[in-house]
Coordinates of C-alpha atoms and ligand atoms in Angstrom, one line a residue:
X1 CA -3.4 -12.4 14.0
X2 CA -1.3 -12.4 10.5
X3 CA -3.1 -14.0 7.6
X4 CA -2.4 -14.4 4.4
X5 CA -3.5 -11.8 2.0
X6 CA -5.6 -14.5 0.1
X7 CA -8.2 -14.6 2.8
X8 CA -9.0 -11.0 3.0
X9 CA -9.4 -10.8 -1.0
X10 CA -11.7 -13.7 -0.5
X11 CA -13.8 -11.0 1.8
X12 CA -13.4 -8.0 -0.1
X13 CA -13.7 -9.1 -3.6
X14 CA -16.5 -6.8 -5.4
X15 CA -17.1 -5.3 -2.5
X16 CA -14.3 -3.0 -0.5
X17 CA -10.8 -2.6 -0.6
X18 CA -8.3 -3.6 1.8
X19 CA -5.9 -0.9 2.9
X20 CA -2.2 -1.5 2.7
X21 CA -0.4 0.9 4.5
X22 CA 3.6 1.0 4.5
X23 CA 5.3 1.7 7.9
X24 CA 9.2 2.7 9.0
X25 CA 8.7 2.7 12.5
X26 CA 7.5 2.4 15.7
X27 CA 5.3 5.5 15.7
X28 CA 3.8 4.4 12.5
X29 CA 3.3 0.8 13.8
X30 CA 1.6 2.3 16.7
X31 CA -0.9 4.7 14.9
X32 CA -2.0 2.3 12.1
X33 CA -2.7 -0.9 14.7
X34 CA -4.9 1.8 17.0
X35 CA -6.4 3.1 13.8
X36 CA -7.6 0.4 12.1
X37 CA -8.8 -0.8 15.4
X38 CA -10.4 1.8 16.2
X39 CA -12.7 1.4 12.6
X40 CA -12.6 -2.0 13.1
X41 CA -10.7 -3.2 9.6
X42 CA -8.5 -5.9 8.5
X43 CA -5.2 -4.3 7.0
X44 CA -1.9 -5.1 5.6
X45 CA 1.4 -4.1 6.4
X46 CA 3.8 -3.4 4.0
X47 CA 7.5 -3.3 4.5
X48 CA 9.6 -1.8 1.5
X49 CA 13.0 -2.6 0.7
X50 CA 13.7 0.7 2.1
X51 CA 11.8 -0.1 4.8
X52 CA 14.0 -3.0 5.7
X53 CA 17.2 -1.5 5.5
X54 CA 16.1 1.4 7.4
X55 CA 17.5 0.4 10.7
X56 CA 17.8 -3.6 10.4
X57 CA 15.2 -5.8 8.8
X58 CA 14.7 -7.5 12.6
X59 CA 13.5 -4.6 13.8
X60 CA 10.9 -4.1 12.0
X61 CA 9.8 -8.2 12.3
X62 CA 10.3 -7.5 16.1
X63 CA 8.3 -4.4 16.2
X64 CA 5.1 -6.0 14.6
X65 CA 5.3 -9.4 16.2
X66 CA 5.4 -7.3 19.3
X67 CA 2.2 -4.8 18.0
X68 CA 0.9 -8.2 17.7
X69 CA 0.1 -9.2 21.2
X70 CA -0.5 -5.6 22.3
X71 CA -4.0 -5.5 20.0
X72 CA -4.4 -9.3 19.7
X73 CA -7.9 -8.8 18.5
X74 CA -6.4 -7.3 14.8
X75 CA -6.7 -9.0 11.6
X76 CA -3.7 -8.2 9.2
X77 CA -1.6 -9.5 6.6
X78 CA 2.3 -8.9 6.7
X79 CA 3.4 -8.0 3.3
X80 CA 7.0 -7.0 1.1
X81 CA 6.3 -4.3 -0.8
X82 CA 8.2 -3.9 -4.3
X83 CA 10.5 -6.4 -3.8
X84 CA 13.2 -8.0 -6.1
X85 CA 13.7 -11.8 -6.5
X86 CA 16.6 -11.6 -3.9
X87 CA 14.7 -10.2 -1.0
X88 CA 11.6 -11.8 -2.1
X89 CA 13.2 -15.2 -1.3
X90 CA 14.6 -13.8 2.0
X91 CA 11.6 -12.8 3.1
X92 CA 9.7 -16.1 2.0
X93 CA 12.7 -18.3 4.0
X94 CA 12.3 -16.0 7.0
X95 CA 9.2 -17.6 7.8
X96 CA 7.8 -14.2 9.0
X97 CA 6.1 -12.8 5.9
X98 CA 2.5 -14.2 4.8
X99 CA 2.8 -12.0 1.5
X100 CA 5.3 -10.7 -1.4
X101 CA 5.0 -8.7 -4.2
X102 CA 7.4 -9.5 -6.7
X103 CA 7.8 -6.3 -9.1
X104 CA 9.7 -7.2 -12.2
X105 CA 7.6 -4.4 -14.2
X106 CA 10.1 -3.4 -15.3
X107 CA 11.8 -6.2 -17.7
X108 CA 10.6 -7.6 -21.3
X109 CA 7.1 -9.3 -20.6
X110 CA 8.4 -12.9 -21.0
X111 CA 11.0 -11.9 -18.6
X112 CA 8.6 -10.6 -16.0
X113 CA 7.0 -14.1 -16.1
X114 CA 10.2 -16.4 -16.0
X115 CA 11.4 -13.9 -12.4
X116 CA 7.3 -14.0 -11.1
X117 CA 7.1 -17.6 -11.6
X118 CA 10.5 -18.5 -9.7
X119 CA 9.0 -16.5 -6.7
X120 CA 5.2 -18.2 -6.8
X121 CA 7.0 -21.6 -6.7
X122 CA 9.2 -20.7 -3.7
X123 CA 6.4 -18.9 -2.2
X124 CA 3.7 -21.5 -2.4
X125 CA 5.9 -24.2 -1.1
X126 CA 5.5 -22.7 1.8
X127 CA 2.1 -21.8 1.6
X128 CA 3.0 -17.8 1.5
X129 CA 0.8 -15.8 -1.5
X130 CA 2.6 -13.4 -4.1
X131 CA 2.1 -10.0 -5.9
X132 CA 3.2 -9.3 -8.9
X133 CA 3.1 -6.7 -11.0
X134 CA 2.6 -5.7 -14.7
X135 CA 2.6 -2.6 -16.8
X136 CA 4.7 0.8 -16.0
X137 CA 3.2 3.0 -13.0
X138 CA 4.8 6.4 -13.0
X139 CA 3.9 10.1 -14.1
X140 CA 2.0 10.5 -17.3
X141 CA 3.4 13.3 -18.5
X142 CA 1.3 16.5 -20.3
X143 CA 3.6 16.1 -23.6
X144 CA 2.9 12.0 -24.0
X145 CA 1.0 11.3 -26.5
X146 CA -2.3 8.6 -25.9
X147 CA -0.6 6.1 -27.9
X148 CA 2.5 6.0 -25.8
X149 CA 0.3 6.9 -22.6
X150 CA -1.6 3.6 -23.0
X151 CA 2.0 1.5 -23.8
X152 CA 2.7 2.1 -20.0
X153 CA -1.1 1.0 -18.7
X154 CA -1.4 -2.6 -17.9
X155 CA -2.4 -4.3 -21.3
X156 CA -5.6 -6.5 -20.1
X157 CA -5.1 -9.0 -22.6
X158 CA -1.3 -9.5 -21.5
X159 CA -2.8 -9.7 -17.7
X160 CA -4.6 -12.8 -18.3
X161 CA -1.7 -14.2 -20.0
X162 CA 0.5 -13.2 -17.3
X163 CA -1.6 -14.9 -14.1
X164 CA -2.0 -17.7 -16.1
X165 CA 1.2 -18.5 -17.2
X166 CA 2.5 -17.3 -13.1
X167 CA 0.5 -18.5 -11.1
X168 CA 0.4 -15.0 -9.1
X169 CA -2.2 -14.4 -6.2
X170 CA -2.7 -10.8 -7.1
X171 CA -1.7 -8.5 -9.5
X172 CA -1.0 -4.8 -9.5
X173 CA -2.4 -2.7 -12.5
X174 CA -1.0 0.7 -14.2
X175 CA -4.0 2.5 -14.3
X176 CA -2.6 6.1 -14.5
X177 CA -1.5 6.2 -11.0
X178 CA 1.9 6.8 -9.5
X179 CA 4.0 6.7 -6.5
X180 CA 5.1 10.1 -4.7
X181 CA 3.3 13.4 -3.8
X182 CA 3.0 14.5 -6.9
X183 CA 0.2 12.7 -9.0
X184 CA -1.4 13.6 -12.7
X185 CA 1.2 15.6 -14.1
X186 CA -0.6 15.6 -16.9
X187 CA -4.4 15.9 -17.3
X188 CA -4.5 12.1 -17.1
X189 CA -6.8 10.8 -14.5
X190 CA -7.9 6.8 -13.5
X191 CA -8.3 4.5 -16.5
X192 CA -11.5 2.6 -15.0
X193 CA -12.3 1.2 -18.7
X194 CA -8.8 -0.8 -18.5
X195 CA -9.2 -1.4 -14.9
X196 CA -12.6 -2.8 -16.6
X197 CA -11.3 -4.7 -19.5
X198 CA -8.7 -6.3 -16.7
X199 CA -11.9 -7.6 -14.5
X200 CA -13.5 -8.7 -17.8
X201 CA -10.5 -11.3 -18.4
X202 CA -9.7 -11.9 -15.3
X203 CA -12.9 -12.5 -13.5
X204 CA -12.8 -12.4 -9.8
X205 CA -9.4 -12.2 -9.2
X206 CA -7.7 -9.4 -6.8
X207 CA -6.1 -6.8 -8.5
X208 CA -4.2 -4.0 -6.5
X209 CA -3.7 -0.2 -7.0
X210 CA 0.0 0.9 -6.4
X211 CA 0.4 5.2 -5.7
X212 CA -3.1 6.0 -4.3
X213 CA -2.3 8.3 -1.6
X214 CA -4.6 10.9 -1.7
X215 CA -2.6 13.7 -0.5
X216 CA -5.0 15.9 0.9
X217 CA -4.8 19.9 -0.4
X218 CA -5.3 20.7 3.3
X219 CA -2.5 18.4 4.4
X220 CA -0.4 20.1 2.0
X221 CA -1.4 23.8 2.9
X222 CA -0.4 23.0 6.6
X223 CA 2.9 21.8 5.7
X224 CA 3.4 24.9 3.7
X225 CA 2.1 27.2 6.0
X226 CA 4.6 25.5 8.4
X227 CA 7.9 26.1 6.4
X228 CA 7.3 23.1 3.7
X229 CA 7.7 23.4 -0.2
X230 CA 5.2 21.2 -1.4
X231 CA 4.4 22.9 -4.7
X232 CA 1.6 21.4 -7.1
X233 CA 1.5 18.2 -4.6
X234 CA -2.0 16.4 -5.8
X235 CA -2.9 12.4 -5.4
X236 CA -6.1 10.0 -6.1
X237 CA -9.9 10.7 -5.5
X238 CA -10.6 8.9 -2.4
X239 CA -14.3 8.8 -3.5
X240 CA -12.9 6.7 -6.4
X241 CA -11.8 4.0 -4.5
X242 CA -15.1 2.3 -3.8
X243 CA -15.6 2.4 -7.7
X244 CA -12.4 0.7 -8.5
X245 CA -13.1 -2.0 -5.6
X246 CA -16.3 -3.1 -7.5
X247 CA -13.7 -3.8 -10.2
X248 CA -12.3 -6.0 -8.6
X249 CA -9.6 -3.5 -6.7
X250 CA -9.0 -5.5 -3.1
X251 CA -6.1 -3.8 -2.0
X252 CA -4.9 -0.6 -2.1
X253 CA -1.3 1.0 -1.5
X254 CA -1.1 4.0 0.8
X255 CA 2.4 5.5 1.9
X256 CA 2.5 9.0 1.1
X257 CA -0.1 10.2 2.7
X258 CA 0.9 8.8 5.9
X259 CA 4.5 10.5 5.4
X260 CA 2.5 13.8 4.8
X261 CA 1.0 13.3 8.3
X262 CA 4.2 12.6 9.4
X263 CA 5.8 15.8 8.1
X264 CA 2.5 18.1 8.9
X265 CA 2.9 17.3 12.7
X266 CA 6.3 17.2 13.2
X267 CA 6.6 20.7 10.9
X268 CA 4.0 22.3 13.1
X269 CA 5.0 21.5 16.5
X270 CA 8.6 22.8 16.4
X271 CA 7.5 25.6 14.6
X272 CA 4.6 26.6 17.4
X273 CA 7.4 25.5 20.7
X274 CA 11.2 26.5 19.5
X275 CA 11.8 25.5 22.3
X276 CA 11.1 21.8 22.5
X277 CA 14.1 19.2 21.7
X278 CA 11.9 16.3 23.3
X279 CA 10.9 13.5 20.9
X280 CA 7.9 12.6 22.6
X281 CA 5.2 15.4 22.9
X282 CA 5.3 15.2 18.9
X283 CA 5.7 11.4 18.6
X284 CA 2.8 11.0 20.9
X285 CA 0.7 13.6 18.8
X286 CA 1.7 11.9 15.8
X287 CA 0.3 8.7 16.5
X288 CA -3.1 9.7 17.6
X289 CA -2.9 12.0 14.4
X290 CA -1.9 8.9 12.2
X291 CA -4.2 6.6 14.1
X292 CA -7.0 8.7 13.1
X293 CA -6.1 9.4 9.4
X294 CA -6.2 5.3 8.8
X295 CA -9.2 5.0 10.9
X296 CA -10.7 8.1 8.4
X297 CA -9.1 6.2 5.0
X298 CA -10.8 2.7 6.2
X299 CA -14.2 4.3 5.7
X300 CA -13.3 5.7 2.2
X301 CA -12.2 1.6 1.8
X302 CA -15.4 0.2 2.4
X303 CA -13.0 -1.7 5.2
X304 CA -14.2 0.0 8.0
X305 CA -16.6 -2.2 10.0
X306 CA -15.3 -5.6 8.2
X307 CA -13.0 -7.1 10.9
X308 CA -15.9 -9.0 12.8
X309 CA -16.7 -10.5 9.0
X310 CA -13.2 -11.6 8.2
X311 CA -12.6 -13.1 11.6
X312 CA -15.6 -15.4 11.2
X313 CA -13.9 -16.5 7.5
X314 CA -10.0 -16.9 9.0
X315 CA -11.3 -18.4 12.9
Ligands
G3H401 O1 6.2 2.3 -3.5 C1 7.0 2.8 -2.8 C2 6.6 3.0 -1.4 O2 6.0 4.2 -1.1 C3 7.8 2.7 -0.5 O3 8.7 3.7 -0.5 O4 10.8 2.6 -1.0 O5 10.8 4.9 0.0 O6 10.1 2.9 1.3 P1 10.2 3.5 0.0
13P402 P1 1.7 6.4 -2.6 O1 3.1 7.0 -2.9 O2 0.7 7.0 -3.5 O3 1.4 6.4 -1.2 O4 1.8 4.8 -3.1 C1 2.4 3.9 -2.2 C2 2.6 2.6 -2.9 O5 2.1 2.3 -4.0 C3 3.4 1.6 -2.2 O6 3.7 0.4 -2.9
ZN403 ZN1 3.8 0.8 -5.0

């Protein structure tokens, strides 16, 4: 069943996160519907740009309407990930999407308002809820200083400004986290005291953490050990996330980490059987694989356990 996001923030606020977990393909779609099945969460989907223009945006729609009626009983929210004003409006007119995230980040703050506002209007009208976000994710490097460190964080006093004068749903943070393998350059870590003074101005509205794969040192060893070059790959504190959902964290982005998977699997198996040219015996291996990592990241969540609980709120 695809709900908006809005319902399983109502759930989660305070209390777990929701895990949003960015898929390509049909091995992915496969591994994160039996996986979050199998721990018994709600979950949203998110499609990137990227993601979209992968093969053709229809057939990734096709895939997860599909997914859909093979595991009726899930509870998940469709959702564009990163998206520009232009594909934000296609995917709010395609009548497919229950979610967007507008990310205008990176444009003068009165700017970032005047695009985010044009896509709440659009979106709303048709009863679709939006993401937007604020502040400058990316590497914090060792040489920045803590004055120009803090310039990128998400200013909290400028957050309650900016949902106000939007109208957004949610709103992704810069807490010190960033897309990619390769996390904490410097020896910067989670900002929980902005994350804090963000919850403090904007009482219980959802907030969302962007780049929190975890990439697990073991996950990275096996790639390595298996022909990768992963050098210095580190991510998020999986143990944090519980922390940053009493803060008022309900959803959190995960993509990496399910690429790492990906790459660990597919790395391994043609290195143990040279042999092999079939596409299945690893496919198949990496969805169970995949299936059980989400399964695993739900419990680190809190989400694990909650889709009985959300299915009594969206009946
Ligand atoms: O935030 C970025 C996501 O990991 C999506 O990545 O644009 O390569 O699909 P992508
Ligand atoms: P990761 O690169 O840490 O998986 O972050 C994904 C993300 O934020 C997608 O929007
Ligand atoms: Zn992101």
């Amino acid at each position: 069943m695809i709900v908006t996001t809005k319902k399983l923030f109502e759930a989660a606020y305070g209390k777990y996160a929701i895990g949003a977990y960015n898929i390509n393909n049909l091995e992915q779609a496969m591994g994160l519907f039996r996986g979050n099945l199998d721990s018994q969460a709600p979950f949203i989907i998110q499609i990137s740009r990227g993601a979209r223009s992968y093969t053709d945006k229809l057939m990734l729609e096709g895939l997860i309407r599909s997914a859909n009626e093979v595991f009726p009983e899930a509870i998940f929210a469709v959702h564009l990930d990163h998206g520009d004003e232009e594909t934000a409006m296609d995917c709010i007119n395609s009548g497919f999407y229950s979610s967007v995230m507008i990310d205008a980040s990176h444009a003068p703050f009165d700017e970032n308002i005047a695009i985010t506002k044009r896509v709440v209007d659009a979106a709303h009208a048709k009863g679709i809820v939006v993401e937007a976000e604020l502040g400058q994710l990316g590497g914090v490097e060792e040489d920045i200083s803590v004055d120009e460190a803090d310039a990128k964080l998400t200013n909290p006093d400028e957050a309650k400004e900016f949902v106000e004068r939007t109208g957004c749903d949610s709103l992704a943070c810069a807490i010190g986290t960033s897309h990619g393998a390769f996390k904490f350059a410097g020896s910067q870590g989670l900002h929980f005291n902005v994350l804090a003074d963000i919850q403090k101005n904007l009482p219980g509205f959802p907030l969302v953490m962007h780049g929190s794969s975890s990439v697990p040192q073991e996950e990275v060893k096996r790639i390595n050990d298996a022909g990768g070059k992963l050098l210095g790959a580190k991510g998020v504190d999986a143990d944090q996330f519980k922390r940053a959902a009493e803060l008022g964290v309900t959803k959190i982005n995960i993509d990496t980490d399910g690429r790492l998977v990906w790459t660990r699997v597919h790395r391994e198996f043609f290195r143990d059987k040279p042999e092999q040219f079939d596409l299945r015996p690893p496919g198949k291996i990496f969805m169970a694989e995949y299936a059980k990592f989400i399964a695993d990241k739900n419990v680190k969540l809190g989400s694990a356990g909650q889709l009985e609980e959300v299915r009594k709120l969206v009946g």
